[in-house]
Short mmCIF file of C-alpha atoms in Angstrom, two decimals:
data_model
loop_
_atom_site.label_atom_id
_atom_site.label_comp_id
_atom_site.label_asym_id
_atom_site.label_seq_id
_atom_site.Cartn_x
_atom_site.Cartn_y
_atom_site.Cartn_z
CA MET A 1 126.59 69.61 144.42
CA SER A 2 126.87 70.28 148.19
CA GLN A 3 127.24 66.61 149.31
CA SER A 4 129.80 64.20 148.52
CA GLY A 5 130.24 60.54 149.02
CA LYS A 6 133.31 59.15 150.94
CA ILE A 7 136.59 58.65 149.31
CA ARG A 8 138.54 55.68 150.55
CA ILE A 9 142.08 55.01 149.47
CA GLY A 10 144.27 52.15 150.22
CA ILE A 11 146.38 49.27 148.92
CA SER A 12 145.89 45.82 147.64
CA GLY A 13 146.99 43.37 150.34
CA TRP A 14 149.24 44.29 153.32
CA GLN A 15 151.74 41.45 153.98
CA TYR A 16 154.62 42.19 151.68
CA GLU A 17 158.24 41.34 152.97
CA PRO A 18 159.93 44.31 151.16
CA TRP A 19 157.67 46.78 152.96
CA ARG A 20 159.20 45.70 156.57
CA GLY A 21 161.48 48.31 157.54
CA ASP A 22 160.35 50.69 154.61
CA PHE A 23 156.56 51.39 155.13
CA TYR A 24 156.25 49.39 158.26
CA PRO A 25 158.54 50.52 161.14
CA GLU A 26 161.52 48.26 161.96
CA LYS A 27 160.85 45.51 164.55
CA LEU A 28 156.99 45.97 164.01
CA PRO A 29 155.53 42.50 164.59
CA GLN A 30 154.05 41.04 161.55
CA LYS A 31 150.70 40.48 163.48
CA LYS A 32 150.51 44.18 163.87
CA GLU A 33 151.03 45.06 160.19
CA LEU A 34 147.27 45.22 159.40
CA ASN A 35 146.41 47.47 162.38
CA PHE A 36 149.39 49.86 161.28
CA ALA A 37 148.27 50.01 157.73
CA ALA A 38 144.70 50.49 158.72
CA ASN A 39 145.46 53.37 160.94
CA THR A 40 147.60 54.95 158.14
CA LEU A 41 145.29 54.41 155.07
CA THR A 42 141.41 54.33 154.84
CA SER A 43 140.84 51.05 153.26
CA ILE A 44 142.38 47.78 152.18
CA GLU A 45 141.62 45.42 149.44
CA ILE A 46 141.82 41.72 150.84
CA ASN A 47 143.41 39.62 148.25
CA GLY A 48 143.98 36.38 149.97
CA THR A 49 140.46 35.47 149.09
CA PHE A 50 141.41 35.50 145.46
CA TYR A 51 143.58 32.35 145.95
CA SER A 52 141.38 30.31 148.42
CA LEU A 53 138.32 30.51 150.59
CA GLN A 54 139.25 32.00 153.96
CA ARG A 55 137.81 30.85 157.27
CA PRO A 56 135.31 32.95 159.22
CA THR A 57 137.84 33.40 162.06
CA SER A 58 140.09 35.19 159.68
CA PHE A 59 137.39 37.88 158.87
CA GLU A 60 136.53 38.28 162.48
CA LYS A 61 140.17 38.84 163.39
CA TRP A 62 140.74 41.39 160.52
CA ALA A 63 137.49 43.18 161.60
CA ALA A 64 138.78 43.22 165.26
CA GLU A 65 142.12 44.76 164.29
CA THR A 66 140.83 47.65 162.23
CA PRO A 67 139.45 51.09 163.40
CA ASP A 68 135.55 51.31 163.58
CA GLU A 69 135.20 53.38 160.35
CA PHE A 70 137.61 51.25 158.30
CA VAL A 71 136.46 49.36 155.28
CA PHE A 72 137.76 46.37 153.34
CA SER A 73 137.17 45.47 149.78
CA VAL A 74 137.18 41.79 149.15
CA LYS A 75 138.70 40.01 145.99
CA ALA A 76 136.49 37.14 144.73
CA PRO A 77 138.14 33.77 144.19
CA ARG A 78 139.91 33.08 141.06
CA PHE A 79 138.08 29.67 141.02
CA ILE A 80 134.95 31.54 139.89
CA THR A 81 136.61 34.01 137.39
CA HIS A 82 139.68 32.24 136.16
CA ILE A 83 138.91 28.54 136.50
CA ARG A 84 135.19 28.22 136.06
CA ARG A 85 135.25 31.45 134.00
CA LEU A 86 131.86 32.44 135.36
CA THR A 87 130.35 29.14 134.08
CA ASP A 88 128.23 27.09 136.36
CA VAL A 89 129.22 29.31 139.48
CA ASP A 90 126.13 29.34 141.54
CA ALA A 91 127.53 27.01 144.25
CA PRO A 92 130.92 28.77 144.26
CA VAL A 93 129.59 32.13 144.57
CA ALA A 94 127.29 30.75 147.48
CA ASN A 95 130.35 29.05 149.02
CA PHE A 96 132.33 32.42 148.72
CA LEU A 97 129.46 34.44 150.37
CA ALA A 98 129.26 31.91 153.21
CA SER A 99 133.10 31.74 153.82
CA GLY A 100 132.83 34.61 156.43
CA ILE A 101 132.96 37.82 154.36
CA LEU A 102 129.68 38.92 155.78
CA LEU A 103 131.17 38.86 159.34
CA LEU A 104 132.99 41.97 158.39
CA GLY A 105 129.73 43.69 159.06
CA LYS A 106 129.64 47.41 158.34
CA LYS A 107 133.54 47.19 157.29
CA LEU A 108 132.47 45.04 154.27
CA GLY A 109 132.98 47.19 151.12
CA PRO A 110 132.80 46.28 147.49
CA ILE A 111 133.45 42.80 146.28
CA LEU A 112 135.96 42.87 143.41
CA TRP A 113 135.44 40.25 140.59
CA GLN A 114 138.68 40.38 138.49
CA LEU A 115 138.67 38.74 135.06
CA PRO A 116 141.62 37.24 133.34
CA PRO A 117 143.19 38.99 130.29
CA SER A 118 142.05 35.89 128.11
CA PHE A 119 138.48 36.39 128.95
CA HIS A 120 136.55 38.10 126.03
CA CYS A 121 133.35 39.87 126.44
CA ASP A 122 130.31 37.56 126.31
CA ILE A 123 127.17 39.54 127.00
CA PRO A 124 124.85 36.64 127.84
CA LYS A 125 127.41 35.01 130.04
CA MET A 126 127.92 38.35 131.80
CA GLU A 127 124.32 39.05 132.42
CA ALA A 128 123.82 35.51 133.69
CA PHE A 129 126.62 36.19 136.20
CA VAL A 130 125.56 39.52 137.48
CA LYS A 131 121.96 38.31 138.00
CA LEU A 132 123.59 35.99 140.72
CA LEU A 133 125.07 38.84 142.82
CA PRO A 134 123.16 40.01 145.72
CA HIS A 135 122.98 43.64 146.55
CA ASP A 136 122.22 43.79 150.26
CA THR A 137 123.00 41.56 153.20
CA HIS A 138 119.65 39.84 153.41
CA ALA A 139 120.05 38.70 149.85
CA ALA A 140 123.64 37.77 150.47
CA ASN A 141 122.56 35.59 153.50
CA ARG A 142 119.99 33.95 151.08
CA THR A 143 122.62 33.19 148.46
CA ALA A 144 125.17 32.10 151.09
CA GLY A 145 122.44 29.58 152.32
CA LYS A 146 122.83 27.68 149.09
CA HIS A 147 126.51 26.75 149.73
CA ASP A 148 127.84 23.27 149.15
CA LYS A 149 127.31 20.65 152.05
CA TRP A 150 131.06 20.43 152.61
CA MET A 151 130.80 24.08 153.76
CA SER A 152 128.22 23.31 156.44
CA ASP A 153 130.52 23.24 159.47
CA ARG A 154 132.44 26.42 158.40
CA ALA A 155 129.59 28.69 156.91
CA ALA A 156 128.97 32.14 158.43
CA PHE A 157 126.20 34.64 157.83
CA ASP A 158 125.37 38.19 158.73
CA LYS A 159 123.36 38.08 162.01
CA SER A 160 122.88 41.72 162.62
CA GLY A 161 119.39 41.71 161.13
CA GLU A 162 120.29 44.89 159.25
CA SER A 163 120.06 45.37 155.61
CA ARG A 164 123.20 46.96 154.30
CA PRO A 165 124.47 47.30 150.76
CA VAL A 166 126.57 44.62 149.22
CA ARG A 167 128.33 46.13 146.38
CA HIS A 168 130.14 44.72 143.34
CA ALA A 169 132.77 45.82 140.89
CA ILE A 170 134.15 44.03 137.84
CA GLU A 171 137.63 44.52 136.47
CA ILE A 172 138.08 43.50 132.75
CA ARG A 173 141.48 42.92 131.11
CA HIS A 174 140.57 42.55 127.46
CA LYS A 175 139.58 45.36 124.98
CA SER A 176 136.41 43.58 123.89
CA PHE A 177 134.55 44.84 127.13
CA ALA A 178 135.07 48.46 126.15
CA VAL A 179 131.84 48.58 124.40
CA PRO A 180 128.46 50.35 125.26
CA GLU A 181 126.57 47.02 125.48
CA PHE A 182 128.60 45.73 128.33
CA LEU A 183 128.68 48.95 130.29
CA GLU A 184 124.92 49.61 129.77
CA LEU A 185 124.52 45.99 131.25
CA LEU A 186 126.54 46.85 134.34
CA ARG A 187 124.63 50.08 134.84
CA ALA A 188 121.32 48.21 134.63
CA TYR A 189 122.46 46.09 137.46
CA ASN A 190 124.25 48.64 139.48
CA VAL A 191 127.73 46.94 139.27
CA ALA A 192 130.75 49.12 138.90
CA ILE A 193 133.17 48.75 136.13
CA VAL A 194 136.71 49.14 137.69
CA CYS A 195 138.68 52.07 136.42
CA ALA A 196 142.00 50.29 136.10
CA ASP A 197 145.12 52.41 135.64
CA THR A 198 147.64 50.37 133.43
CA VAL A 199 149.41 50.39 130.15
CA GLU A 200 148.29 46.82 129.42
CA TRP A 201 144.56 46.79 129.70
CA PRO A 202 141.66 49.26 128.75
CA ARG A 203 141.08 52.21 131.16
CA ILE A 204 137.49 52.67 131.35
CA THR A 205 136.24 55.81 133.18
CA ASP A 206 132.45 55.39 132.70
CA VAL A 207 130.45 55.48 135.85
CA THR A 208 128.05 52.34 135.94
CA ALA A 209 126.98 52.17 139.55
CA ASP A 210 126.20 54.32 142.63
CA PHE A 211 129.90 53.96 143.61
CA VAL A 212 133.28 54.14 141.79
CA TYR A 213 136.03 51.60 142.17
CA CYS A 214 139.68 52.30 140.93
CA ARG A 215 142.71 50.05 140.89
CA LEU A 216 146.12 51.89 140.27
CA HIS A 217 148.48 49.23 138.85
CA GLY A 218 151.28 51.64 137.76
CA SER A 219 151.22 54.42 135.33
CA GLU A 220 154.14 53.13 133.24
CA LYS A 221 154.98 49.59 134.32
CA LEU A 222 152.58 47.14 135.55
CA TYR A 223 152.80 46.70 139.41
CA ALA A 224 156.13 48.49 139.52
CA SER A 225 156.02 52.21 138.42
CA GLY A 226 154.90 54.90 140.95
CA TYR A 227 152.84 58.00 140.67
CA ASP A 228 154.50 61.37 140.52
CA ALA A 229 152.92 64.55 141.83
CA LYS A 230 151.19 65.48 138.64
CA SER A 231 149.52 61.97 138.46
CA ILE A 232 148.43 62.13 142.12
CA LYS A 233 147.02 65.56 141.48
CA MET A 234 144.98 64.17 138.52
CA TRP A 235 143.72 61.15 140.53
CA ALA A 236 142.70 63.52 143.36
CA GLU A 237 140.70 65.64 140.93
CA TRP A 238 139.17 62.57 139.45
CA THR A 239 138.16 61.08 142.68
CA THR A 240 136.72 64.21 144.22
CA ALA A 241 134.72 64.64 140.97
CA TRP A 242 133.14 61.32 141.06
CA ALA A 243 132.42 61.65 144.96
CA SER A 244 130.58 64.94 144.26
CA GLY A 245 128.54 63.46 141.41
CA GLU A 246 130.37 64.89 138.53
CA GLU A 247 132.47 63.03 135.91
CA PRO A 248 136.13 63.84 135.07
CA LYS A 249 136.79 65.19 131.63
CA THR A 250 137.94 61.84 130.12
CA ASP A 251 137.06 59.82 127.03
CA ARG A 252 134.06 57.78 127.87
CA THR A 253 132.28 54.87 126.08
CA LEU A 254 128.79 55.76 127.09
CA LYS A 255 127.25 58.76 125.69
CA LYS A 256 124.54 58.98 128.38
CA SER A 257 125.72 60.26 131.75
CA PRO A 258 124.55 58.71 134.99
CA PRO A 259 122.23 60.48 137.27
CA LYS A 260 124.17 63.07 139.35
CA MET A 261 124.45 61.98 142.86
CA ALA A 262 127.00 61.74 145.70
CA ARG A 263 129.13 58.59 145.13
CA ASP A 264 131.48 56.64 147.37
CA VAL A 265 134.87 56.19 145.69
CA PHE A 266 137.31 53.39 146.42
CA ALA A 267 140.92 53.67 145.07
CA TYR A 268 143.62 51.00 145.54
CA PHE A 269 147.20 51.07 144.59
CA ASP A 270 148.47 47.72 143.39
CA ASN A 271 152.05 48.94 142.28
CA ASP A 272 153.61 46.99 145.20
CA VAL A 273 156.84 45.60 143.53
CA LYS A 274 159.03 48.59 144.51
CA VAL A 275 157.20 49.51 147.63
CA ARG A 276 155.36 52.44 146.02
CA ALA A 277 151.79 51.44 146.84
CA PRO A 278 151.44 52.62 150.44
CA PHE A 279 153.42 55.89 149.91
CA ASP A 280 151.40 56.59 146.71
CA ALA A 281 148.06 55.96 148.72
CA GLN A 282 149.30 58.31 151.41
CA ALA A 283 150.05 60.98 148.89
CA LEU A 284 146.52 60.76 147.31
CA ILE A 285 144.94 60.75 150.79
CA LYS A 286 146.77 64.07 151.44
CA GLN A 287 145.75 65.61 148.05
CA VAL A 288 142.08 64.60 148.53
CA SER A 289 142.23 65.97 152.12
CA ASP A 290 143.78 69.31 150.82
CA LYS A 291 140.88 69.51 148.21
CA SER A 292 138.13 69.10 150.82
#
């Protein structure tokens, strides 16, 4: 194929004390760390949203501090995925969408829904959940409008009038999800299965949406081990294959391949314990650039 989607490579979060004086220059003010990271990498996964609902002013600030072409992914609240465990979550999903994420505008990338390791595959529950997810900004505004009353004085919506895609990716952490029935469900609703690189959970490389989402947690030790040159080369080959509409030569669960089409690819390094994530991300950016 002559056309390829955009490959965005970055890190999960950006505020880590051990990175200061290592990835971040000595004496760089903390308030400038996002700007530095955003000008070094091509995307960042916002993970503060996982722990609590953020304020609209935070999203406006983050959007203002990053380059025009920069894109954020946003990690959905654990209240929905870990506490409610996707049960009775209509209002919490609306509250999350009304919390300000739509103020990121064109910088809003995929929303990441991370399930806990103890969450087993339940097809009816998963289908009920993915049916809730809006796939464009107009639909997201409508869903956000159903927020709880206590959100009224802090709710924020997309006011551009444009219809932009709102993408969703689900990261599973239990082997029961590695079955055709679940992946076919995601493909039917255009939701990406996260290709998670870790020794502790299934690594699923099937393409289930019009984009691909990868999280690199550490090739040997969760959140700690880095990626050597051989591994970076492999991920560069995989991401460029996905972007061009091909599929890497890996073991897949689904027998039927998706339509060949250019796809955007998002890859985030989450191996932050030993300050490897930002440097591995830069190495992958260089490899992908060299291949293009």
